[in-house]
Short mmCIF file of C-alpha atoms and ligand atoms in Angstrom, two decimals:
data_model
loop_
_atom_site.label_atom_id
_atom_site.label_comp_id
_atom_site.label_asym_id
_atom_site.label_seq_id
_atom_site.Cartn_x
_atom_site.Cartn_y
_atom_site.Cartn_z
CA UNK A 18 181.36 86.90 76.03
CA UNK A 19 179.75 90.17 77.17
CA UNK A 20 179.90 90.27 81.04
CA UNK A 21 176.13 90.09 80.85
CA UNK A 22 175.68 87.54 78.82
CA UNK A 23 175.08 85.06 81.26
CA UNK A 24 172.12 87.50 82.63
CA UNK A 25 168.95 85.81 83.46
CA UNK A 26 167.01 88.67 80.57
CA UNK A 27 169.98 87.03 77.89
CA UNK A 28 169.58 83.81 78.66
CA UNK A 29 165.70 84.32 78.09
CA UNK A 30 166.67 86.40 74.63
CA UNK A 31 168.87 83.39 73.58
CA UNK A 32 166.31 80.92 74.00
CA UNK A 33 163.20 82.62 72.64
CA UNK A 34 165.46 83.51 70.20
CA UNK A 35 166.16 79.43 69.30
CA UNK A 36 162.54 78.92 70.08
CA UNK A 37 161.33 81.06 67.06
CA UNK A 38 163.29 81.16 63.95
CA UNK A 39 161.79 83.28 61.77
CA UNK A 40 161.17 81.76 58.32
CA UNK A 41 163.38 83.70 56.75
CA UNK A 42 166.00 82.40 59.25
CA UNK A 43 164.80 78.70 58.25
CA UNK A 44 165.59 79.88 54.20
CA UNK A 45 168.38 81.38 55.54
CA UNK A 46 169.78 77.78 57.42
CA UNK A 47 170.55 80.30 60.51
CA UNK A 48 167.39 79.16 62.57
CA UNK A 49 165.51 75.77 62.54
CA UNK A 50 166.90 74.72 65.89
CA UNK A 51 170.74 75.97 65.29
CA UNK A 52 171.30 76.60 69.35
CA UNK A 53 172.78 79.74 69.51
CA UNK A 54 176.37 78.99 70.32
CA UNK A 55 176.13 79.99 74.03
CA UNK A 56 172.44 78.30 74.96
CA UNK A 57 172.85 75.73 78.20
CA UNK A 58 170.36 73.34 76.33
CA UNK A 59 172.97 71.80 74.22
CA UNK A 60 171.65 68.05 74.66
CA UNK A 61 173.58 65.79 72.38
CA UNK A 62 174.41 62.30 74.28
CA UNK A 63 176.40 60.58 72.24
CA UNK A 64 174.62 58.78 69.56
CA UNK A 65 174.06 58.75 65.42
CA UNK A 66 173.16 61.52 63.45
CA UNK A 67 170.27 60.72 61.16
CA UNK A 68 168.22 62.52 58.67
CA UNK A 69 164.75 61.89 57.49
CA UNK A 70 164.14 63.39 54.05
CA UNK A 71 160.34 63.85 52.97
CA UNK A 72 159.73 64.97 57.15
CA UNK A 73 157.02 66.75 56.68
CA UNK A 74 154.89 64.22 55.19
CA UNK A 75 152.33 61.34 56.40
CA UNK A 76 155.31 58.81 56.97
CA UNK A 77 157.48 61.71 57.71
CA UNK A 78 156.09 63.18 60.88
CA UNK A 79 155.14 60.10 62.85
CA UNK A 80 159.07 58.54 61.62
CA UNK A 81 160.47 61.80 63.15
CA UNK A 82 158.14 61.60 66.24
CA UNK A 83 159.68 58.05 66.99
CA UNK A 84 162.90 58.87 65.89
CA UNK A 85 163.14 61.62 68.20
CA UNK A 86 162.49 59.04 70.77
CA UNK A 87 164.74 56.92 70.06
CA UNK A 88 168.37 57.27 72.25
CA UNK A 89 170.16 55.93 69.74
CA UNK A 90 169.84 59.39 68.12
CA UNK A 91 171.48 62.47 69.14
CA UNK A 92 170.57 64.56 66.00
CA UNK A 93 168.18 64.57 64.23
CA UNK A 94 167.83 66.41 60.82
CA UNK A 95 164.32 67.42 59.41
CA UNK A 96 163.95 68.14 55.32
CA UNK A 97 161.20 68.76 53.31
CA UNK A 98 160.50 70.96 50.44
CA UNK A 99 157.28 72.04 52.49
CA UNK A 100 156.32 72.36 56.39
CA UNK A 101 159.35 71.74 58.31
CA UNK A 102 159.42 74.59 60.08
CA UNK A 103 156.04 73.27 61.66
CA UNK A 104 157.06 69.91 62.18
CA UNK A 105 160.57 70.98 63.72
CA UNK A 106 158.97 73.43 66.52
CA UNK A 107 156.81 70.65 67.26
CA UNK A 108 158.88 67.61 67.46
CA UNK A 109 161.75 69.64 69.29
CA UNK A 110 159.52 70.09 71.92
CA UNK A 111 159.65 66.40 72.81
CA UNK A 112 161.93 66.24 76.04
CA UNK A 113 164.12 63.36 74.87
CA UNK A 114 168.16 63.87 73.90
CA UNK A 115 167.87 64.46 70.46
CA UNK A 116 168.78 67.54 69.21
CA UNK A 117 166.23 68.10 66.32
CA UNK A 118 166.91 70.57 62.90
CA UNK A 119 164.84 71.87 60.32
CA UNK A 120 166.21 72.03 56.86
CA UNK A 121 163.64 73.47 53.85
CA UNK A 122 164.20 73.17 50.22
CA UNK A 123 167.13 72.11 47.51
CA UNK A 124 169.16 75.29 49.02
CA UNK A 125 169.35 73.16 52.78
CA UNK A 126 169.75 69.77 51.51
CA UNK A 127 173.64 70.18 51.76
CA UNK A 128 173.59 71.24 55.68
CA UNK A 129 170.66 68.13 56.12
CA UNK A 130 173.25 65.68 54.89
CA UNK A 131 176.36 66.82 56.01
CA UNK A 132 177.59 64.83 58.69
CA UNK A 133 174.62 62.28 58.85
CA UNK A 134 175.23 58.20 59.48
CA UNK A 135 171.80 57.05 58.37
CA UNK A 136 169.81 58.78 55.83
CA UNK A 137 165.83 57.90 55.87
CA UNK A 138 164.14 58.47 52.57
CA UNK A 139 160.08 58.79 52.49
CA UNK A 140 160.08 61.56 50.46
CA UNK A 141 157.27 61.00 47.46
CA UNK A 142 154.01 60.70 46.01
CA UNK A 143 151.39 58.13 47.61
CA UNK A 144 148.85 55.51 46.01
CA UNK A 145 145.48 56.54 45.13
CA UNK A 146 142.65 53.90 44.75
CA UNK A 147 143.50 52.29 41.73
CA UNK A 148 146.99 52.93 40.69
CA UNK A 149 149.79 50.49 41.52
CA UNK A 150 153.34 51.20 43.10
CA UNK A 151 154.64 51.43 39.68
CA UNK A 152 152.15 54.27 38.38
CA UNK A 153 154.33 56.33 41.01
CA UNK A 154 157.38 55.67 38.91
CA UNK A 155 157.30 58.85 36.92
CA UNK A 156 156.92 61.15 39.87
CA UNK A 157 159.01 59.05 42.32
CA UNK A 158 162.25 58.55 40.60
CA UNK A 159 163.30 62.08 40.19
CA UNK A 160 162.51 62.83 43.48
CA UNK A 161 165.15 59.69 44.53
CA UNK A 162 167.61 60.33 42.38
CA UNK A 163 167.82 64.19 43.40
CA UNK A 164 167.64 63.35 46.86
CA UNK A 165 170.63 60.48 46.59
CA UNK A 166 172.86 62.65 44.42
CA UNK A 167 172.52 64.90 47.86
CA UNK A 168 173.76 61.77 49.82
CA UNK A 169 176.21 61.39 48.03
CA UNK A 170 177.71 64.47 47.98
CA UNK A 171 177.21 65.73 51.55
CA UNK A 172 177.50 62.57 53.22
CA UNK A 173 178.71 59.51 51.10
CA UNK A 174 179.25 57.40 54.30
CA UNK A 175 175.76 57.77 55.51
CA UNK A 176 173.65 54.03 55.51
CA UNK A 177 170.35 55.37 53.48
CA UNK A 178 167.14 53.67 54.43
CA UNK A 179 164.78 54.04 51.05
CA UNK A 180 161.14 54.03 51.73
CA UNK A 181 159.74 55.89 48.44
CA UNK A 182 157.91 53.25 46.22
CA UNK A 183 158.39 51.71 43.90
CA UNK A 184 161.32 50.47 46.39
CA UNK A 185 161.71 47.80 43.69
CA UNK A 186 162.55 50.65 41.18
CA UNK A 187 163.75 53.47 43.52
CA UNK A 188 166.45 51.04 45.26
CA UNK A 189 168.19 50.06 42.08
CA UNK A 190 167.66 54.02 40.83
CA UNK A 191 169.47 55.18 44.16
CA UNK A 192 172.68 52.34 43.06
CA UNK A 193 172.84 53.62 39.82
CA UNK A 194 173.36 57.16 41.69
CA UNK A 195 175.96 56.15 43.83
CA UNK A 196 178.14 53.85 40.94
CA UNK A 197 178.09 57.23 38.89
CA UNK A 198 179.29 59.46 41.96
CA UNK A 199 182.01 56.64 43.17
CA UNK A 200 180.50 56.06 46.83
CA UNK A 201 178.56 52.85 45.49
CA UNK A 202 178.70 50.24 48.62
CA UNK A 203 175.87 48.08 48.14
CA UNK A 204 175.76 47.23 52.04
CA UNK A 205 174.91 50.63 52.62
CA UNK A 206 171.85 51.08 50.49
CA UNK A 207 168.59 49.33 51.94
CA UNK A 208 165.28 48.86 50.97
CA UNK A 209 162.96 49.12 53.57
CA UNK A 210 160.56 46.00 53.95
CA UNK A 211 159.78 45.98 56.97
CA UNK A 212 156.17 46.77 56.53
CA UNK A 213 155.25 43.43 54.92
CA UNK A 214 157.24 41.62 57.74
CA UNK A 215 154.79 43.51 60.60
CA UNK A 216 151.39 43.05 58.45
CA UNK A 217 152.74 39.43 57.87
CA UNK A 218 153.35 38.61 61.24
CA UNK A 219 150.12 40.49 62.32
CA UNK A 220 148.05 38.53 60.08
CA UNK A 221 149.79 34.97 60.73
CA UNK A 222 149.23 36.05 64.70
CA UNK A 223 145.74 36.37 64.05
CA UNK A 224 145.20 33.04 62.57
CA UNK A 225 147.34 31.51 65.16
CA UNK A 226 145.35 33.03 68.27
CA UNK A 227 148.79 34.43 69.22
CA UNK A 228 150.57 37.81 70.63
CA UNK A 229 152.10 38.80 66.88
CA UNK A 230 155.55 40.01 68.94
CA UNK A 231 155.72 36.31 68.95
CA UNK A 232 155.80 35.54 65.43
CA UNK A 233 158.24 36.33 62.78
CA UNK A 234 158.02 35.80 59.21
CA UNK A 235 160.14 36.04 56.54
CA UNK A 236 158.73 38.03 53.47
CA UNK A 237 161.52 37.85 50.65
CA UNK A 238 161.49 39.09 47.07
CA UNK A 239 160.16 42.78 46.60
CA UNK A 240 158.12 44.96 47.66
CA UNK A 241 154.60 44.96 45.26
CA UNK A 242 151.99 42.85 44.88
CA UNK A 243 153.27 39.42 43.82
CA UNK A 244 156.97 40.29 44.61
CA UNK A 245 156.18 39.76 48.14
CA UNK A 246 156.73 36.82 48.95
CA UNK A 247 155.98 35.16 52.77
CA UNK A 248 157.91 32.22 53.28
CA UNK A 249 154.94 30.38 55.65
CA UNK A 250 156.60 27.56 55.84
CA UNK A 251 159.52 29.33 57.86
CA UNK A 252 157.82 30.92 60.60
CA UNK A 253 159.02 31.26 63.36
CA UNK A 254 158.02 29.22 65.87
CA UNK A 255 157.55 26.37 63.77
CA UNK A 256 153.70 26.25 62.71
CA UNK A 257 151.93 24.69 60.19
CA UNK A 258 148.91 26.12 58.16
CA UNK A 259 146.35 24.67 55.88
CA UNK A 260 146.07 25.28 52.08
CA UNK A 261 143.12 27.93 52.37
CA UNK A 262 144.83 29.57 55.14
CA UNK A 263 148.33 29.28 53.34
CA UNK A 264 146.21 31.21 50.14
CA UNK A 265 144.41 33.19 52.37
CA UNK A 266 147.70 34.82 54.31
CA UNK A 267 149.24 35.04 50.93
CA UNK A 268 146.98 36.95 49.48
CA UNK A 269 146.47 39.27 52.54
CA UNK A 270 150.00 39.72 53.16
CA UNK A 271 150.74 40.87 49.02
CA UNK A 272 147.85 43.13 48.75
CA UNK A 273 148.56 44.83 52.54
CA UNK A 274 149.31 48.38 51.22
CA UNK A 275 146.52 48.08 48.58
CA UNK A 276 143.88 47.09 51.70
CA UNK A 277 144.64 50.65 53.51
CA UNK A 278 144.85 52.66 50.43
CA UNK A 279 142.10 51.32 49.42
CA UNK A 280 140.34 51.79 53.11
CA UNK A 281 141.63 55.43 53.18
CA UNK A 282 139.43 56.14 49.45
CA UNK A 283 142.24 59.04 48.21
CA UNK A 284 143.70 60.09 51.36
CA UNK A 285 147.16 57.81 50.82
CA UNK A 286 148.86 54.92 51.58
CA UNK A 287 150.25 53.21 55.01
CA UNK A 288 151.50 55.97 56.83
CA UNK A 289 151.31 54.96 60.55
CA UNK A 290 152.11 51.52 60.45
CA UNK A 291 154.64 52.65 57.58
CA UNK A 292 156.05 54.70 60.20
CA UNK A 293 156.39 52.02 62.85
CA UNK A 294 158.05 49.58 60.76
CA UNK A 295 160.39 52.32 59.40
CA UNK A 296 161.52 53.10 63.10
CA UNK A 297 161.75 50.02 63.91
CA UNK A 298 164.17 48.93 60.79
CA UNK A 299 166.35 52.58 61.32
CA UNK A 300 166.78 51.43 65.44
CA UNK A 301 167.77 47.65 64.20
CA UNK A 302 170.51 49.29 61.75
CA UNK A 303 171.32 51.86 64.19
CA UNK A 304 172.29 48.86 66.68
CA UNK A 305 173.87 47.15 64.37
CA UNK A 306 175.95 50.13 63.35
CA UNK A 307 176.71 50.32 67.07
CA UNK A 308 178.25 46.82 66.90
CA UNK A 309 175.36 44.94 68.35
CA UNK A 310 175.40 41.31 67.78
CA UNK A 311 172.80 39.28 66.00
CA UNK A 312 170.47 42.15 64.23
CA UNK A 313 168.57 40.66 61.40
CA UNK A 314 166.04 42.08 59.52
CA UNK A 315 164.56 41.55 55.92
CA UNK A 316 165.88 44.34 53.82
CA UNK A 317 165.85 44.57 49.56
CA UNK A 318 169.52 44.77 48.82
CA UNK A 319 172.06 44.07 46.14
CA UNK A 320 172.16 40.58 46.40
CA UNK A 321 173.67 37.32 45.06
CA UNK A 322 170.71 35.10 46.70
CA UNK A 323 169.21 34.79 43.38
CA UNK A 324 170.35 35.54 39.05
CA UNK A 325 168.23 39.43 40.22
CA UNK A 326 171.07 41.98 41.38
CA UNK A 327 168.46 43.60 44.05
CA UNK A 328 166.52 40.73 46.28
CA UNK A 329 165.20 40.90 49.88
CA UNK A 330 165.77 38.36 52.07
CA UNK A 331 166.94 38.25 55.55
CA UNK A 332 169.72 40.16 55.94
CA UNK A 333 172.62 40.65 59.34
CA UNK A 334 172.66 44.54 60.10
CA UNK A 335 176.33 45.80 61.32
CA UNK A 336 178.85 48.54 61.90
CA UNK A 337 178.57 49.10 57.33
CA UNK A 338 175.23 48.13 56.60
CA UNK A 339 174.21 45.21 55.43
CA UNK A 340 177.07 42.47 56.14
CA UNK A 341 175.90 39.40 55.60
CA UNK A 342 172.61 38.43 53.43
CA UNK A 343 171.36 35.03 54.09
CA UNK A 344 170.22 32.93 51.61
CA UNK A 345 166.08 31.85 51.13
CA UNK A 346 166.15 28.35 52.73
CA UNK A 347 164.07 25.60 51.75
CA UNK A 348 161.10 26.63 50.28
CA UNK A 349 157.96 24.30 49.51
CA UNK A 350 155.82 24.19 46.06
CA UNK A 351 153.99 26.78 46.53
CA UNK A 352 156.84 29.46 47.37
CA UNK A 353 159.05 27.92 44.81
CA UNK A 354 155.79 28.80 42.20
CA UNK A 355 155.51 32.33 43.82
CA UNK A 356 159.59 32.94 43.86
CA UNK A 357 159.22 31.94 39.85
CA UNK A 358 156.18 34.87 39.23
CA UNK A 359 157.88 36.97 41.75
CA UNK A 360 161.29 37.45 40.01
CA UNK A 361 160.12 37.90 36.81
CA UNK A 362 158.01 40.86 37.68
CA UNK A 363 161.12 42.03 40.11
CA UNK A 364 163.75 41.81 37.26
CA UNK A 365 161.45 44.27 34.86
CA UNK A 366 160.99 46.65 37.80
CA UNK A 367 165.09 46.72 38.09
CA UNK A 368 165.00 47.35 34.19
CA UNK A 369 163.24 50.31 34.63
CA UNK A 370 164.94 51.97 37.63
CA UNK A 371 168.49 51.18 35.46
CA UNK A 372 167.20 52.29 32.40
CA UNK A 373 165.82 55.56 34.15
CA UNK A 374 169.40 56.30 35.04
CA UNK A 375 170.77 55.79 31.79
CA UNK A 376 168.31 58.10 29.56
N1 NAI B 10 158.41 51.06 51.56
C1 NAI B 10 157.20 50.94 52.05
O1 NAI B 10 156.87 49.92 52.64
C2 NAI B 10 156.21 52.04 51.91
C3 NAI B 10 156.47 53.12 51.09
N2 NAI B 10 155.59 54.15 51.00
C4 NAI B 10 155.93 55.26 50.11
O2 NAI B 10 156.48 56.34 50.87
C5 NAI B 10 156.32 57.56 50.14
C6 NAI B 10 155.77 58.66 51.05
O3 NAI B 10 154.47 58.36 51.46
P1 NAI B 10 153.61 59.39 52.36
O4 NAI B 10 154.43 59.87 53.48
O5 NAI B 10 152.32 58.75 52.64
O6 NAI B 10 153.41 60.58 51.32
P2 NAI B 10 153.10 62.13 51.64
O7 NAI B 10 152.66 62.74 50.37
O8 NAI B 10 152.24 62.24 52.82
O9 NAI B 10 154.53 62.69 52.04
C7 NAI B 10 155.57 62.77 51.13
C8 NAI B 10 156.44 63.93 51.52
O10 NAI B 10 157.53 63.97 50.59
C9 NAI B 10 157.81 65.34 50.37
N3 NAI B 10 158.58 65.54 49.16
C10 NAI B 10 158.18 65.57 47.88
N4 NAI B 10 159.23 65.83 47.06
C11 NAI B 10 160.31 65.96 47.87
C12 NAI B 10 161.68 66.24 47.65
N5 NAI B 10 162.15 66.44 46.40
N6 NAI B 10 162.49 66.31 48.69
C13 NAI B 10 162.03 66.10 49.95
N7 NAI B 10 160.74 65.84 50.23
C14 NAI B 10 159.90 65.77 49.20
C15 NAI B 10 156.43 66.00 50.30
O11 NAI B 10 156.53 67.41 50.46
C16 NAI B 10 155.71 65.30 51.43
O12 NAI B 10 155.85 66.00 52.64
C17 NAI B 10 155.41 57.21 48.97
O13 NAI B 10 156.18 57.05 47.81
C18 NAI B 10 154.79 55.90 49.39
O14 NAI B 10 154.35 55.13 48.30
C19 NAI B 10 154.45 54.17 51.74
C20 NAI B 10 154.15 53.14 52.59
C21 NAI B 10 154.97 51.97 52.69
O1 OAA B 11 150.68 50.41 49.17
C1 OAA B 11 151.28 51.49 49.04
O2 OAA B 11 151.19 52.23 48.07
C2 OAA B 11 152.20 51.90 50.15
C3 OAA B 11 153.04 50.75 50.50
O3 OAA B 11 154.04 50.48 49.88
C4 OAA B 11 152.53 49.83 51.52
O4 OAA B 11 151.63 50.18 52.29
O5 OAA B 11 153.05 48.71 51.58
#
């Protein structure tokens, strides 16, 4: 090191330096919140390394905002294919430990991934009034698939959280991916969920008169319309609910992301509660991967619960992923009805993300 180097006009150099990166250093990988080798500000506490891919976007900035708070995290890698340069300045300014990167375009994917334990995907189009989670398909799917084949090439370890609908398409799409590159574990692939499970207990909270924190219900199935599927009768704590509200929560609960998108008239989908429940499903896998005992969450995973090969149901979050998937538990008439309607519209939906793959 030059014997000024440690200067008080250097040290102000270096970190204006690490404050600003040019765009053409963020094309160029060299800026984006790569410390300069000597900076003090190294942060770093020990923690996971986790990448949010699609950053930039309406699920994308608030996930990184809470992910940057979260000390479970020690870096945290930003991509998009538009704005991250933005985002990164901003969210690095947050004075938690996470050391935060920018990454923009197919070029940076590679450094994004490369060394990352959990991978969060909400990278693609949103609903518009009208369409359903399957009219997304045709956009969706290539974005997925590009994005895994990334995963697994830069970091085929990595647990991947998979937000991009149509989860019940994108999920199996993403499998397909990693059976073709050899780094298929199913326990590390996850469907994220977690969104019904909040609007379900918020609702069922409501109708109880009680602090939702309280309440937890189990949504199984999919994720669309009638593939989500509340299991009322096994909420916890024990309640019991009368037919109209038993259609009423249903019905509420299944057409959740069609009330916002529909309340937001062309402006998306969920994005801030998406954004919640996404943090809050990435923290419960990144204790899990820590070795914490006892993290269950509902997840849409390869699964044996029922004759489908993808299924959510509750599932116990560890050191890999997904160890242990529970089974559904007594269901009543009514669920057994809605299991029947949901799995048939579930098993075409894992038809098409298969069949994508092999085209
Ligand atoms: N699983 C769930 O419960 C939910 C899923 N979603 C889904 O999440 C996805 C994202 O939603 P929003 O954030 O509202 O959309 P958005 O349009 O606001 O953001 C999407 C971001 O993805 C980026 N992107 C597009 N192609 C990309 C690529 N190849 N690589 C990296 N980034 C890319 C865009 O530049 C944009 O910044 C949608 O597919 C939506 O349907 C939304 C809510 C709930
Ligand atoms: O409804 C949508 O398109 C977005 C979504 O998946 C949700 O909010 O549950």
């Amino acid at each position: 090191m030059h014997p000024d180097a440690n200067s008080p006009s250097h040290r102000i150099a270096r970190v204006a330096a690490h404050l600003n990166p040019s765009r053409a250093q963020m094309e160029e990988g060299t800026g984006s919140g790569l410390r300069p080798a000597a900076c003090r500000a190294k942060g770093g506490a020990p923690g996971f390394k986790v990448a949010v891919l699609g950053a930039a976007g309406g699920i994308g900035q608030s996930l990184s905002l809470l992910m940057k708070m979260n000390p479970l995290v020690s870096v945290l890698h930003l991509y998009d294919v538009v704005n991250t340069p933005g985002v990164t300045a901003d969210v690095s300014h947050m004075d938690t430990s996470a050391v935060v990167r920018g990454f923009l375009g197919p070029q940076q994917l590679e450094a994004a991934l490369t060394g990352m334990d959990l991978v969060i995907i909400p990278a693609g189009l949103p609903r518009k009034p009208g369409m359903t989670r399957d009219d997304l398909f045709n956009k969706n799917a290539g974005i997925v698939r590009a994005l895994c084949e990334g995963v697994a090439k830069s970091c085929p370890n990595a647990i991947v959280n998979l937000i991009s609908n149509p989860v019940n398409s994108t999920v199996p799409i993403a499998a397909e991916v990693f059976k073709r590159a050899g780094t298929y574990s199913p326990k590390r692939l996850l469907g994220v969920t977690t969104l019904d499970v909040a609007r379900a207990n918020t609702f069922v909270a409501e109708v109880l008169g009680v602090d939702p924190r309280e309440v937890n219900v189990p949504v199984v199935g999919g994720h669309a319309g009638i593939t989500i599927l509340p299991l009322l009768s096994q909420v916890s704590p024990p309640c019991s609910f009368t037919p109209d509200e038993i259609s009423y929560l249903t019905t509420r609960i299944q057409n959740g992301g069609t009330e916002v998108v529909e309340a937001k008239a062309g402006a998306g989908s969920a994005t801030l509660s998406m954004a919640f429940a996404a943090a809050k499903f990435a923290d419960a896998c990144l204790r899990g991967m820590r070795g914490d005992a006892g993290v269950v969450e509902c997840s849409y995973v390869a699964s044996e619960v029922t004759e489908l090969p993808f299924f959510a149901t509750k599932v116990r979050l560890g050191r890999g992923g997904a160890e242990e998937i529970f089974p559904l538990g007594p269901l009543n008439d009514f669920e057994r009805a809605g299991l029947e309607k949901a799995k048939k519209e579930l098993s075409e939906s894992i038809q098409k993300g298969v069949s994508f793959m092999n085209k």
